[in-house]
mmCIF file of C-alpha atoms in Angstrom:
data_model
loop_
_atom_site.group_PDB
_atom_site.id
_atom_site.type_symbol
_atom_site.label_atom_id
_atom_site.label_comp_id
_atom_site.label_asym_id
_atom_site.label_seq_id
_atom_site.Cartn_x
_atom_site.Cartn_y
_atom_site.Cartn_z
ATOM 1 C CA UNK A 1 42.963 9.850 33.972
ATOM 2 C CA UNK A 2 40.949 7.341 31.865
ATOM 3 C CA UNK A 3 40.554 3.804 33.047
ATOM 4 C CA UNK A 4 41.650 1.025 31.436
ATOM 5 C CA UNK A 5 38.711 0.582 28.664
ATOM 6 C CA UNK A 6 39.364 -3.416 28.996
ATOM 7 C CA UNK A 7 38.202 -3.142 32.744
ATOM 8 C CA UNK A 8 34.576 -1.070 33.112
ATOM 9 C CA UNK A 9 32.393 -2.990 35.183
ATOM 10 C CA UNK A 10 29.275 -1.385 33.844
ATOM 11 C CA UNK A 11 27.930 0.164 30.907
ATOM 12 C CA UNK A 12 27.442 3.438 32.322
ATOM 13 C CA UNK A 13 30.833 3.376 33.280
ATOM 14 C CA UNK A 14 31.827 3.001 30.235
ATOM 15 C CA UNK A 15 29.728 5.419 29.005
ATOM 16 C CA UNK A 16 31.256 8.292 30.835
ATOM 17 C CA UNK A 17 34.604 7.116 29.403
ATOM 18 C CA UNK A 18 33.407 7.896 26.070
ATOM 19 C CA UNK A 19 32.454 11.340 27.355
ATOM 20 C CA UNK A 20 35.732 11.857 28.449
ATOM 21 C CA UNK A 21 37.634 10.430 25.373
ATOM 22 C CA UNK A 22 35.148 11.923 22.386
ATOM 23 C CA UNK A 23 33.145 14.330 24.224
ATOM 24 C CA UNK A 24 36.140 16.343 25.765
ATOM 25 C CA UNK A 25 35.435 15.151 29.285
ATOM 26 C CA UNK A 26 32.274 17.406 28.990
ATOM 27 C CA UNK A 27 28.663 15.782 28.123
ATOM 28 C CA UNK A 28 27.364 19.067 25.881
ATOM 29 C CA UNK A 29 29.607 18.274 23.420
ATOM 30 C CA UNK A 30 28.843 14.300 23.252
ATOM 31 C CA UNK A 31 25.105 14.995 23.371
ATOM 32 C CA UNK A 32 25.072 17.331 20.927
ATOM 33 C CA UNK A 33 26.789 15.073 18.602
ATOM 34 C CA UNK A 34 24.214 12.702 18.562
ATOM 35 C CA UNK A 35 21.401 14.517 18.872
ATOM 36 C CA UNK A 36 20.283 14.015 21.997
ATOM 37 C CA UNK A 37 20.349 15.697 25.359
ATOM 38 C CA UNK A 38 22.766 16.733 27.836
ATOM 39 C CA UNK A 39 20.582 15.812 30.212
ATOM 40 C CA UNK A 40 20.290 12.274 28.796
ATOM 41 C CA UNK A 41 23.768 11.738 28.938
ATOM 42 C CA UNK A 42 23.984 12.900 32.511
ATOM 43 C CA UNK A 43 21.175 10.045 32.972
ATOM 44 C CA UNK A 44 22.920 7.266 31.433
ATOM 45 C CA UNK A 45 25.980 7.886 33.247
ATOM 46 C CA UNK A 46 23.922 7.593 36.704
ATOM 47 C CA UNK A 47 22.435 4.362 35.929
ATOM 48 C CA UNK A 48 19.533 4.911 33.397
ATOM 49 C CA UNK A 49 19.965 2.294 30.734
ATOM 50 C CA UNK A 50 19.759 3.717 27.111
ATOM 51 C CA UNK A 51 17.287 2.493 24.836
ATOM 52 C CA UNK A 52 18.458 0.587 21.934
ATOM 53 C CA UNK A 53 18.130 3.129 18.975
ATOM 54 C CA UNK A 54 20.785 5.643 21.465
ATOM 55 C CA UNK A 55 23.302 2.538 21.395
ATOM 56 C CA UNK A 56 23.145 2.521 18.030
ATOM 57 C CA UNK A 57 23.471 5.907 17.266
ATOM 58 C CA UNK A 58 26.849 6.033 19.784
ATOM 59 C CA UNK A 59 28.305 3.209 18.236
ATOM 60 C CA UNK A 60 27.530 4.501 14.554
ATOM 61 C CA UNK A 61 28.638 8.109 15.040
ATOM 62 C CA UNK A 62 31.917 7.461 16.848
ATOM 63 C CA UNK A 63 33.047 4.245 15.917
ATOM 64 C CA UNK A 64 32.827 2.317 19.202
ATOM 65 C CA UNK A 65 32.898 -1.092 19.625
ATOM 66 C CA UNK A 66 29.367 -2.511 20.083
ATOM 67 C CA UNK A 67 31.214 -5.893 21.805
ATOM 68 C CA UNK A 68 32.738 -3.432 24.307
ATOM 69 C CA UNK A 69 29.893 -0.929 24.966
ATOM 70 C CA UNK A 70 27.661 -3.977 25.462
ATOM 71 C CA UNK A 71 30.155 -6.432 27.325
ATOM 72 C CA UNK A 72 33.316 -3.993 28.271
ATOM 73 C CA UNK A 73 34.776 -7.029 26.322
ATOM 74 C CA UNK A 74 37.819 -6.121 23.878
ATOM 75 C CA UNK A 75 39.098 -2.465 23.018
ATOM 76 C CA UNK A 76 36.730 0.324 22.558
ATOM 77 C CA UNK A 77 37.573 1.118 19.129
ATOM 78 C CA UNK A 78 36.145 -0.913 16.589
ATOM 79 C CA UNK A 79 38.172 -3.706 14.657
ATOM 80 C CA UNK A 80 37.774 -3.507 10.978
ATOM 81 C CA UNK A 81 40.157 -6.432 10.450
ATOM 82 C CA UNK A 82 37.524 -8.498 12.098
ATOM 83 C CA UNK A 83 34.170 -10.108 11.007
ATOM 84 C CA UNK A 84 32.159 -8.429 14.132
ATOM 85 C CA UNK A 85 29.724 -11.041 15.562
ATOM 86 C CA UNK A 86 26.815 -9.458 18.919
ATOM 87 C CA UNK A 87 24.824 -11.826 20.765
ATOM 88 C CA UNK A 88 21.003 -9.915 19.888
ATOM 89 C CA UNK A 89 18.361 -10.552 22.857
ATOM 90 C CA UNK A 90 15.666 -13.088 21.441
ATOM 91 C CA UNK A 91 11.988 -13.969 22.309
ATOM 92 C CA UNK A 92 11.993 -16.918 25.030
ATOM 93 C CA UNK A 93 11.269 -19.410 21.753
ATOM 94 C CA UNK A 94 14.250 -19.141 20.382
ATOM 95 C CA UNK A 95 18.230 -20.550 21.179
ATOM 96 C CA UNK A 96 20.749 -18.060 22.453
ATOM 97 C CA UNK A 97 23.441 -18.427 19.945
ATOM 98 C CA UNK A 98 22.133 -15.774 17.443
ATOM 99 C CA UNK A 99 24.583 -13.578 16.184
ATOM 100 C CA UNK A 100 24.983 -10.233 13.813
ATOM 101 C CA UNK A 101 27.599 -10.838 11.657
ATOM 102 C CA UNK A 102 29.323 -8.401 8.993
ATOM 103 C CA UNK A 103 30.108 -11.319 6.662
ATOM 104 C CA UNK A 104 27.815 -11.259 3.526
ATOM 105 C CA UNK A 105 28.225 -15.000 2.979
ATOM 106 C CA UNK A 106 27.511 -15.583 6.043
ATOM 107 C CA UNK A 107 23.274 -15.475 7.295
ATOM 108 C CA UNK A 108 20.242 -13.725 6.489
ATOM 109 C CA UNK A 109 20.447 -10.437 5.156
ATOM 110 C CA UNK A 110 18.764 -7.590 7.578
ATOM 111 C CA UNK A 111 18.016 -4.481 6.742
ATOM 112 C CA UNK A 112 17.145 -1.558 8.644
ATOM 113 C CA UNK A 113 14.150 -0.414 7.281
ATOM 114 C CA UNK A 114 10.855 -0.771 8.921
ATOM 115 C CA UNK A 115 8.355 -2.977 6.950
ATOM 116 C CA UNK A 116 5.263 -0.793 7.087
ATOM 117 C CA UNK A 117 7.820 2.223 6.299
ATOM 118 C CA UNK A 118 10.297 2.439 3.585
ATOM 119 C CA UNK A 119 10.569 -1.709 2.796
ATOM 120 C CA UNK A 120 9.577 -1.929 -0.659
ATOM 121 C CA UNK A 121 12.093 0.604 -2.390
ATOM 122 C CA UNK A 122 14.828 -1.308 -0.180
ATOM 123 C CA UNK A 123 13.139 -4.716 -1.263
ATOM 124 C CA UNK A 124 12.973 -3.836 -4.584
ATOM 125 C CA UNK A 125 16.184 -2.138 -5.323
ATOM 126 C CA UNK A 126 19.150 -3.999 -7.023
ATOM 127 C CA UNK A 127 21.607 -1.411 -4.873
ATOM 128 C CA UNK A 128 20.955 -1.734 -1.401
ATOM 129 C CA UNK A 129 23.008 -3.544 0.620
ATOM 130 C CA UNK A 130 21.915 -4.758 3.763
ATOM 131 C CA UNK A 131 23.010 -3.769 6.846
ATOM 132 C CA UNK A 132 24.218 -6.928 8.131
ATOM 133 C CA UNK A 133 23.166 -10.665 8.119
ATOM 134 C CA UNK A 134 21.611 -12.509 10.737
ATOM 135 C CA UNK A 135 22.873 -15.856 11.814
ATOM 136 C CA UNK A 136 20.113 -17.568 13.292
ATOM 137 C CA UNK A 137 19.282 -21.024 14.052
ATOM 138 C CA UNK A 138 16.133 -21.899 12.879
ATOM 139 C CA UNK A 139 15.773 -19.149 10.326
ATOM 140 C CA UNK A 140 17.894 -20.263 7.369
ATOM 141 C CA UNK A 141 14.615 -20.593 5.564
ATOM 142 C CA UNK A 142 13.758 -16.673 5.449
ATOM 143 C CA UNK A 143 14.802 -14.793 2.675
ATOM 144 C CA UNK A 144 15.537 -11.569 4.677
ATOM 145 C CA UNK A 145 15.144 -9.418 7.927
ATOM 146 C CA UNK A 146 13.508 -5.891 8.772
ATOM 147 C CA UNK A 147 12.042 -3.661 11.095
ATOM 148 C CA UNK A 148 8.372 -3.800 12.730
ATOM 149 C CA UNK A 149 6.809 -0.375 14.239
ATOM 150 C CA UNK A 150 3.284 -0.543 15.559
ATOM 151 C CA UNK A 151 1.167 -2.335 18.226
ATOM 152 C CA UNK A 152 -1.250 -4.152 16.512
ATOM 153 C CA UNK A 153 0.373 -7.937 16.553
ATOM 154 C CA UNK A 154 1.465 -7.225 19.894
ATOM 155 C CA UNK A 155 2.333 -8.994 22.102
ATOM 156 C CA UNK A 156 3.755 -11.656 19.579
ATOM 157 C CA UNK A 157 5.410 -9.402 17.806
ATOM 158 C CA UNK A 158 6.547 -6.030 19.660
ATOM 159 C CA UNK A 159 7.485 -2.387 18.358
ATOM 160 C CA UNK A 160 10.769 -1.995 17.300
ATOM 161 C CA UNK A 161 11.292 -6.066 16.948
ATOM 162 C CA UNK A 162 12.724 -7.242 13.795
ATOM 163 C CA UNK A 163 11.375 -10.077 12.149
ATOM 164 C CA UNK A 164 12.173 -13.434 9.337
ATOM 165 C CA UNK A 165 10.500 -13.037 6.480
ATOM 166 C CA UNK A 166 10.283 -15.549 3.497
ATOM 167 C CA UNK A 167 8.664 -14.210 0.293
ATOM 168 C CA UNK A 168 5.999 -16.915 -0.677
ATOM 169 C CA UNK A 169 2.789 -16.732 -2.889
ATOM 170 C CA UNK A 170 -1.081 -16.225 -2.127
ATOM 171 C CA UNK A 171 -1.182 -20.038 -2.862
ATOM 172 C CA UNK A 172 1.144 -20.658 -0.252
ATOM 173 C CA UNK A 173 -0.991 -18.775 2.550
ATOM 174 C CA UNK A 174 -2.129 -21.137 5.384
ATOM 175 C CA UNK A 175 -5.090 -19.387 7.226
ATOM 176 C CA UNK A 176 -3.788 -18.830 10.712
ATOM 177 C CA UNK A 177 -0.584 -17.853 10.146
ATOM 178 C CA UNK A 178 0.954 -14.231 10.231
ATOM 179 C CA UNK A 179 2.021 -12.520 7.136
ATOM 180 C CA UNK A 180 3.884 -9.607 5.811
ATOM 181 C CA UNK A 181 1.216 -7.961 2.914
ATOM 182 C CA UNK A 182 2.276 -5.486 0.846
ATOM 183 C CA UNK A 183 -0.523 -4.151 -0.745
ATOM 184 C CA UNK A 184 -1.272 -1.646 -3.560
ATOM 185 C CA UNK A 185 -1.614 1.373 -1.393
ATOM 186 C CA UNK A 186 0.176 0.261 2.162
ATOM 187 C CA UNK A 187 1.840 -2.567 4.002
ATOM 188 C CA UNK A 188 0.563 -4.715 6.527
ATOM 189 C CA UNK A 189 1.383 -7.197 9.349
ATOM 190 C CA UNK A 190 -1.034 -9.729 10.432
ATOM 191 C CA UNK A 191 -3.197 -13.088 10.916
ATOM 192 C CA UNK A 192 -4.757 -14.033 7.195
ATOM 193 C CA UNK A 193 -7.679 -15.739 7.712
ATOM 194 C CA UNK A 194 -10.918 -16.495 5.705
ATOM 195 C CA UNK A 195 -12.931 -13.831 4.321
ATOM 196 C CA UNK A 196 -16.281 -13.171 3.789
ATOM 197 C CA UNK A 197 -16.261 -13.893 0.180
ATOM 198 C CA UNK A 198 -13.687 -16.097 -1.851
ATOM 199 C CA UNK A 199 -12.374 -13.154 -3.388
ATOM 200 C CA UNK A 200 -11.069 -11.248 0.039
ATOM 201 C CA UNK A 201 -8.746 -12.436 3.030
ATOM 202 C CA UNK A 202 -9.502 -11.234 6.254
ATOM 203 C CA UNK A 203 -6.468 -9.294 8.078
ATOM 204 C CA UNK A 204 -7.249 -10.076 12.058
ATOM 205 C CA UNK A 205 -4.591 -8.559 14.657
ATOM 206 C CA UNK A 206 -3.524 -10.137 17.825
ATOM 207 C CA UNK A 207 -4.162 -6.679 19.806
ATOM 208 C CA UNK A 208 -7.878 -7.042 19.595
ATOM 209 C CA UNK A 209 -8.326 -4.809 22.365
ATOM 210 C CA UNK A 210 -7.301 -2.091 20.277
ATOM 211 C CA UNK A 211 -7.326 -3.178 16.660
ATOM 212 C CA UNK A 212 -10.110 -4.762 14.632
ATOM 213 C CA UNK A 213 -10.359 -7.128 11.785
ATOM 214 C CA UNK A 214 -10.247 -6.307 8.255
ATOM 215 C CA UNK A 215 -11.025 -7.587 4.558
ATOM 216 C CA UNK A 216 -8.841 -6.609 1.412
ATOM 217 C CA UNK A 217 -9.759 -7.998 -1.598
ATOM 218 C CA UNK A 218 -6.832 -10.539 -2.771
ATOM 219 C CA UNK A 219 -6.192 -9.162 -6.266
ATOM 220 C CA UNK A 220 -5.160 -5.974 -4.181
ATOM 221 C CA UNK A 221 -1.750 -7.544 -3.035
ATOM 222 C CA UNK A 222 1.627 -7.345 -4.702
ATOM 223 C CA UNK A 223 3.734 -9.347 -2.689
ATOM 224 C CA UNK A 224 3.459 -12.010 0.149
ATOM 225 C CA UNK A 225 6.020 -12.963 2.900
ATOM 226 C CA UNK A 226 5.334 -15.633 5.345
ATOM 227 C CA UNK A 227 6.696 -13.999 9.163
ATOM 228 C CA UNK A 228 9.012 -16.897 10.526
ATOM 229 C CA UNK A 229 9.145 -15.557 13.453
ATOM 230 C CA UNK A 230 10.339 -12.174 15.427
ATOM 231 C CA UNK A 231 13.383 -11.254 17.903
ATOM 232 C CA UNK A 232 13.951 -7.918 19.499
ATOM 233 C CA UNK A 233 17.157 -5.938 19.214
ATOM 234 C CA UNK A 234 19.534 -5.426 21.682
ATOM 235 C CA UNK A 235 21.467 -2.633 20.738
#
């Protein structure tokens, strides 16, 4: 018989109740659902923790509570009837009372697309909506939220963090800061600085050890966002 979903100490506990409630009792048929393997399951019931993009994909696919898969707090099933608020693990610079909420009035609008991916069509389509907003202290100034994949402003900014951005202008640039450049043929994150010539900036990652400078020429960009700052996802 199922335990009380109010009263699962852990997560994996709580993950094998989901197994038993929308997987039949058996893993196969949960794993398969998601894409993933049995095998994986089988871990994650033991004690391995999932990584964040599996959490998302349970709670997506069969309608599970983030609050309780994260907390055991509240019923498994989700609440539409309620604005849905989850405390999102920050960097250390940051306060702790950063929430995800499903209120559009409500925050900064994130959506899950990476930057150096798919950004621009979402950026500049009238149609998307965004996944959620962000409520953030100390990030009301940023006109929207995304994804980051790759190493190269590491370890600042992480793989798989999402970051602020607020669009701005090449006037605007402060050499020194880090910026979000989309440029004519791809998208970049990183330290503007002074370039060799007036005409050029110079693109300089944190993870020297493995990336090196570069120079663009400045009539190359399209668009400019200052990076406010950077917080990685918990779920």
């Amino acid at each position: 018989m199922a335990k009380n979903s109010e009263n699962i100490a852990t997560i994996h506990e709580r993950l094998a109740l989901c197994v038993q409630i929308f997987g039949d009792g058996k893993n196969t048929a949960f794993a398969e659902k998601l894409g993933v393997s049995e095998g994986n399951i089988r871990g994650y019931i033991k004690g391995v923790v999932p990584k964040a993009d599996v959490l998302e994909r349970i709670v997506r696919t069969y309608d599970i509570s983030p609050e309780w898969l994260l907390t055991g707090i509240g019923d498994i099933r989700k609440n539409d009837s309620q604005s849905h608020q989850i405390k999102i693990e920050k960097n250390a610079d940051y306060e702790e009372n950063s929430s995800v909420s499903q209120d559009p009035s409500i925050g900064v609008p994130y959506y899950d697309v990476d930057f150096i991916g798919g950004f621009s069509e979402v950026f500049n389509s009238q149609t998307t909506v965004p996944a959620c907003n962000i409520v953030a202290p100390g990030f009301e100034k940023a006109s929207l939220w995304c994804n980051v994949t790759g190493h190269s402003m590491e370890p600042k900014i992480n793989h798989g963090d999402i970051i602020a951005l607020r669009q701005c202008t090449i006037d605007d640039v402060q050499y020194g800061e880090i910026y979000a450049v989309v440029l004519d043929k791809f998208r970049t994150i990183k330290i503007l600085r002074k370039g060799s010539t007036p005409d050029v900036f110079r693109y300089v990652p944190i993870n020297r050890a493995e990336y090196d400078d570069q120079e663009f020429p400045i009539r190359r960009i399209i668009t400019i966002f200052e990076v406010i700052g950077s917080m990685s996802k918990f779920f």
